[in-house]
mmCIF file of C-alpha atoms in Angstrom:
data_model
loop_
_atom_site.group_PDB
_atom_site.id
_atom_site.type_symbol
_atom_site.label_atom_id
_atom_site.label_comp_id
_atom_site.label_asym_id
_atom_site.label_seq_id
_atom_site.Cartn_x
_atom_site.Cartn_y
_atom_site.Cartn_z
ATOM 1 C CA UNK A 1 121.465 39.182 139.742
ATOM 2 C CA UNK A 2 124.703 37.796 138.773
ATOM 3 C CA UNK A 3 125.253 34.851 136.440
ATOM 4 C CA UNK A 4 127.660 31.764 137.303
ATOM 5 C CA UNK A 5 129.712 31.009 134.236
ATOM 6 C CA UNK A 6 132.557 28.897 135.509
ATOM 7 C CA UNK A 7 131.080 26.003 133.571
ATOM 8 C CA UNK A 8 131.934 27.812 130.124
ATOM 9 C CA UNK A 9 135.062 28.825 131.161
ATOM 10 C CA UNK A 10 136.501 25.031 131.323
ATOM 11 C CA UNK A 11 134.444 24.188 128.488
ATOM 12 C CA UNK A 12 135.863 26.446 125.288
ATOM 13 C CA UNK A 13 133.239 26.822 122.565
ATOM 14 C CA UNK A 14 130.312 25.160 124.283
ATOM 15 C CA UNK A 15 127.347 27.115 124.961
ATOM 16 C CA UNK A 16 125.338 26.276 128.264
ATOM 17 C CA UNK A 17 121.895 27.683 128.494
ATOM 18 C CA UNK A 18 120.592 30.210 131.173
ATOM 19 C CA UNK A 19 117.285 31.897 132.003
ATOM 20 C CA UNK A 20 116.996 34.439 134.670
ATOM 21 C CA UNK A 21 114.656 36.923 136.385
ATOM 22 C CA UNK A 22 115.648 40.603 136.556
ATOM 23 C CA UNK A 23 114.021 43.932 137.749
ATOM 24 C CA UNK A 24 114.823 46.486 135.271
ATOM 25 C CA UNK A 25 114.722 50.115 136.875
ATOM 26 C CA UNK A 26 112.436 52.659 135.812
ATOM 27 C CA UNK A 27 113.970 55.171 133.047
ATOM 28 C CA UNK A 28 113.063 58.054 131.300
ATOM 29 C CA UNK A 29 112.755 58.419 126.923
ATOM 30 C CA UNK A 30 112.068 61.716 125.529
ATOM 31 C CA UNK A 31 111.490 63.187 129.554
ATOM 32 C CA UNK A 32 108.340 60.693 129.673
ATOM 33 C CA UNK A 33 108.870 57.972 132.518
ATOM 34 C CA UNK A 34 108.863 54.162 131.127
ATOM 35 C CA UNK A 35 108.248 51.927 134.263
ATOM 36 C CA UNK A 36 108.740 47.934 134.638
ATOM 37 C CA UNK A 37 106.158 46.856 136.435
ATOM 38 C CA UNK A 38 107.012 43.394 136.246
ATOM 39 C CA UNK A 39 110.131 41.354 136.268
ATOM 40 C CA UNK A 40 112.211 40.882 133.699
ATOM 41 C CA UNK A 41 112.710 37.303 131.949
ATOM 42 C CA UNK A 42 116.623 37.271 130.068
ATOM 43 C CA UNK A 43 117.094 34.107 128.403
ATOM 44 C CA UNK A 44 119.772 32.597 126.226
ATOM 45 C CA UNK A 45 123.127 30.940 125.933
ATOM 46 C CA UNK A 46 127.045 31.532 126.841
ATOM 47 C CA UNK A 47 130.131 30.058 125.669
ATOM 48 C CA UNK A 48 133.506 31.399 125.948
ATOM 49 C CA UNK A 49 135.796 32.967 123.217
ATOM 50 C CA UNK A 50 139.308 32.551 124.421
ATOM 51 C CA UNK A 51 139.129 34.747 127.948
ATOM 52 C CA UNK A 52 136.267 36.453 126.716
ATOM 53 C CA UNK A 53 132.388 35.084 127.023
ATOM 54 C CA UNK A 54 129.818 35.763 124.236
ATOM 55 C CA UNK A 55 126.253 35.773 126.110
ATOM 56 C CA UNK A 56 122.933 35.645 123.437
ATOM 57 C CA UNK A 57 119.287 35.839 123.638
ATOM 58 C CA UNK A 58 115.928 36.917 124.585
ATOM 59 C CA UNK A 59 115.155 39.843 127.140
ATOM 60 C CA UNK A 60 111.285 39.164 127.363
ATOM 61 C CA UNK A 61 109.750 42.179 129.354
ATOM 62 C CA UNK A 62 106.754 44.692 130.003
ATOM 63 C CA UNK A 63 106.874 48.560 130.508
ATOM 64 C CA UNK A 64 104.077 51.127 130.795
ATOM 65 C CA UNK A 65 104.212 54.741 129.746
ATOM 66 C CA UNK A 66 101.822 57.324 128.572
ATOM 67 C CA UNK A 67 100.332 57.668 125.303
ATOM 68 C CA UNK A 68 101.904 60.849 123.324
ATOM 69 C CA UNK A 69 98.612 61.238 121.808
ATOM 70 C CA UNK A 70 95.783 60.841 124.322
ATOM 71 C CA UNK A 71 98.203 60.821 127.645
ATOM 72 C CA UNK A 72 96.447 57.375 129.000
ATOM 73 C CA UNK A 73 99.090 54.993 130.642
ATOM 74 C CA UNK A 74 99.771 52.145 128.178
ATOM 75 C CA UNK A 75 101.243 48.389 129.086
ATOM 76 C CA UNK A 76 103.149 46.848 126.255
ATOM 77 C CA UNK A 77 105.285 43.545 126.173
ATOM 78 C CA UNK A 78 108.100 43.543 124.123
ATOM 79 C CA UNK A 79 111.015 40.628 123.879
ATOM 80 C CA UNK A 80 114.504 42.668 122.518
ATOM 81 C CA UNK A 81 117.687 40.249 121.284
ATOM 82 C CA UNK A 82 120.686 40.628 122.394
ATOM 83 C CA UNK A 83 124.380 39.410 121.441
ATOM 84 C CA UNK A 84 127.197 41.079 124.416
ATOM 85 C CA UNK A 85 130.586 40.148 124.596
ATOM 86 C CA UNK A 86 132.144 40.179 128.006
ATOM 87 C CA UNK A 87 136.159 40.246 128.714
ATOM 88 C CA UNK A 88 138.552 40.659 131.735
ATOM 89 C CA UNK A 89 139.722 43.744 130.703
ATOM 90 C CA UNK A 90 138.684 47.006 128.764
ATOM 91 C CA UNK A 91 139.090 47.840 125.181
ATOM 92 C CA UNK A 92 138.948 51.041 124.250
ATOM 93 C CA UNK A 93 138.538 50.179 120.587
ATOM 94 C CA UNK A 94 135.461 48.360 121.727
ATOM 95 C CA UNK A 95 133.162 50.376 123.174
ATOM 96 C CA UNK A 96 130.479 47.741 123.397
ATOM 97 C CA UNK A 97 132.338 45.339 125.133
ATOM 98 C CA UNK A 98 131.313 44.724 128.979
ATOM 99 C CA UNK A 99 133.643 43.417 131.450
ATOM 100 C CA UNK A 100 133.355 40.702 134.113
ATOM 101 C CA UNK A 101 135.195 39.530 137.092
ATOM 102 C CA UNK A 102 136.315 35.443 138.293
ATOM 103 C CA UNK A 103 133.946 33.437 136.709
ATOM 104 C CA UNK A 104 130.321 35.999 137.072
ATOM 105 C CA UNK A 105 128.780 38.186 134.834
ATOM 106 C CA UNK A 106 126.363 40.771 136.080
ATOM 107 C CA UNK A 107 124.148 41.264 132.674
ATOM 108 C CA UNK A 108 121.840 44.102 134.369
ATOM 109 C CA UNK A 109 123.925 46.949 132.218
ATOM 110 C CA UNK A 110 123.209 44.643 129.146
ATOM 111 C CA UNK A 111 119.866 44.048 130.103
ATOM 112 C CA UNK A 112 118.913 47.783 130.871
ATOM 113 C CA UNK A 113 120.719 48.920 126.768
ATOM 114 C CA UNK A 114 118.970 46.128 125.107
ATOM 115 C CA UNK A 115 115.515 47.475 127.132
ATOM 116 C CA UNK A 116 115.965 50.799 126.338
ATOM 117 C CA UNK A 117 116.964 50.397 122.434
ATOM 118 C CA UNK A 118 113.437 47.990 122.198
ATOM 119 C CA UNK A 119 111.198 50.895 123.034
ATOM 120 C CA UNK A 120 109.635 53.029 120.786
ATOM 121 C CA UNK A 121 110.420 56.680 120.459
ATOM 122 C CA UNK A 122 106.410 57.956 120.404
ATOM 123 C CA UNK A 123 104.385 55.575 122.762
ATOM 124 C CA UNK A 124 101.614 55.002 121.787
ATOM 125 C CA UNK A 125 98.187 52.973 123.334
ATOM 126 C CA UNK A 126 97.160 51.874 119.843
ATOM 127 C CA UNK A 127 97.615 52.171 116.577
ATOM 128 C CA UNK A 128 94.519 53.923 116.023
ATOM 129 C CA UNK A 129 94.648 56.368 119.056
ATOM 130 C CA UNK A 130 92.614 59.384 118.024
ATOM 131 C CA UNK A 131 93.899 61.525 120.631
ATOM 132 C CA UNK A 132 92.908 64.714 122.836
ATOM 133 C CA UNK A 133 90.568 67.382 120.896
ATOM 134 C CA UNK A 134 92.971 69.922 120.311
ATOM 135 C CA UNK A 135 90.039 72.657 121.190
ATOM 136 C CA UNK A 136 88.705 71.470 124.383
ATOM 137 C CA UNK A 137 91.204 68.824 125.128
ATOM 138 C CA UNK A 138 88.728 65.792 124.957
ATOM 139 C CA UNK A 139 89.968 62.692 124.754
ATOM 140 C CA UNK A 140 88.449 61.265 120.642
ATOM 141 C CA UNK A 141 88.761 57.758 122.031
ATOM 142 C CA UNK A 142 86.380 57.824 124.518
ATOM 143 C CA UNK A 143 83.992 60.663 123.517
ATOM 144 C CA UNK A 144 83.105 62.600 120.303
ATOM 145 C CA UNK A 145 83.164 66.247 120.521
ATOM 146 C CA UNK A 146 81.339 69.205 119.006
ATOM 147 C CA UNK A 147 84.767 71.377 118.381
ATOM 148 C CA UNK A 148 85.337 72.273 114.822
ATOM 149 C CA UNK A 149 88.631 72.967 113.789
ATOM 150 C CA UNK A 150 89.399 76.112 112.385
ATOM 151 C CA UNK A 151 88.939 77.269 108.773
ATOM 152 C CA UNK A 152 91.815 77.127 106.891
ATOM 153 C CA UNK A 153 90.406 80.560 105.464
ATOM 154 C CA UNK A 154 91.241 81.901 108.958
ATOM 155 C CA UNK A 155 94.746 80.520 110.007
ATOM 156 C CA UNK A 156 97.318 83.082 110.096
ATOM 157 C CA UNK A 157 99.302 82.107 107.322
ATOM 158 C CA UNK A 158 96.351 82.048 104.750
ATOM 159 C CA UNK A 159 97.094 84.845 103.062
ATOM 160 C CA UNK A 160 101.012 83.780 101.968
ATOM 161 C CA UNK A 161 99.115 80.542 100.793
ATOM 162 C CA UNK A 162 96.711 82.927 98.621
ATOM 163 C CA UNK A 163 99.635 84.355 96.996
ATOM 164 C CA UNK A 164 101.642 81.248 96.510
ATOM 165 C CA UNK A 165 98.132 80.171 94.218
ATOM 166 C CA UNK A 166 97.706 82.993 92.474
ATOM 167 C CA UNK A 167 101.957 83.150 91.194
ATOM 168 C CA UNK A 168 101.162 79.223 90.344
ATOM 169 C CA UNK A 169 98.451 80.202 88.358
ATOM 170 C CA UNK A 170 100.666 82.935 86.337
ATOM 171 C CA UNK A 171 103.203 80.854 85.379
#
């Protein structure tokens, strides 16, 4: 999806409205896949800057991963700002500047950073996701189970802890 922004060009300084649909593509964050089930809804304002054209907004969207916790697919909706600059030609001082071509701007690379810097590192399904048992791999938010976690009497490292107490206890 390209946008038209010939009107901007002719008009310095004034910024024209846009809304437009988009299909993000599916991506991975930390190896888990993030899919976009739905379209994508980028909204804003442009205006030109001398040969270059600011574009500003909204990118209002929906993506669906698995929990890190309980490994359940989760939907969440999440609207991410964004504030590009577009110019003719590159910069290398300006790494964050995109480029466009006559008078169209295709803001999918924009679209797809601005996406991918609104997600969260650790998806999650809720706030107050319990989790798979870590014994028998039950999933705590659907079922309670009978596992008890070990004693920390019997963990491995009990005995340095033993003697970090008793040279507390001397001093």
């Amino acid at each position: 999806m390209r946008l038209d922004v010939s009107k901007a060009l002719v008009a310095e300084g004034e910024a024209i409205p846009f809304s437009l649909e988009i299909r993000l593509p599916d991506t991975a964050l930390m190896n888990e896949r993030v899919a976009f089930p739905a379209a994508a809804r980028l909204s804003g304002s442009y205006a030109s800057v001398g040969d270059s054209i600011r574009l500003w907004g909204n990118l209002a969207f929906t993506a669906r991963s698995r929990c890190v916790l309980c490994l359940q697919s989760a939907e969440k909706a999440f609207i991410a700002p964004f504030d590009a600059l577009y110019a003719l030609t590159p910069d290398p001082a300006n790494p964050d500047l995109y480029l466009y071509a006559g008078s169209w701007i295709d803001p999918m690379e924009m679209a797809e950073e601005a996406a991918f810097l609104a997600l969260p590192m650790r998806w999650r399904c809720a706030e107050d996701c319990r989790g798979l048992c870590p014994v028998c791999g039950a999933d705590r938010n659907k079922t309670s189970c009978s596992c008890r976690m070990e004693m920390p009497s019997k963990h491995p490292f009990s005995a340095l802890q033993q003697l970090l107490t008793e040279d507390e206890s001397e001093v």
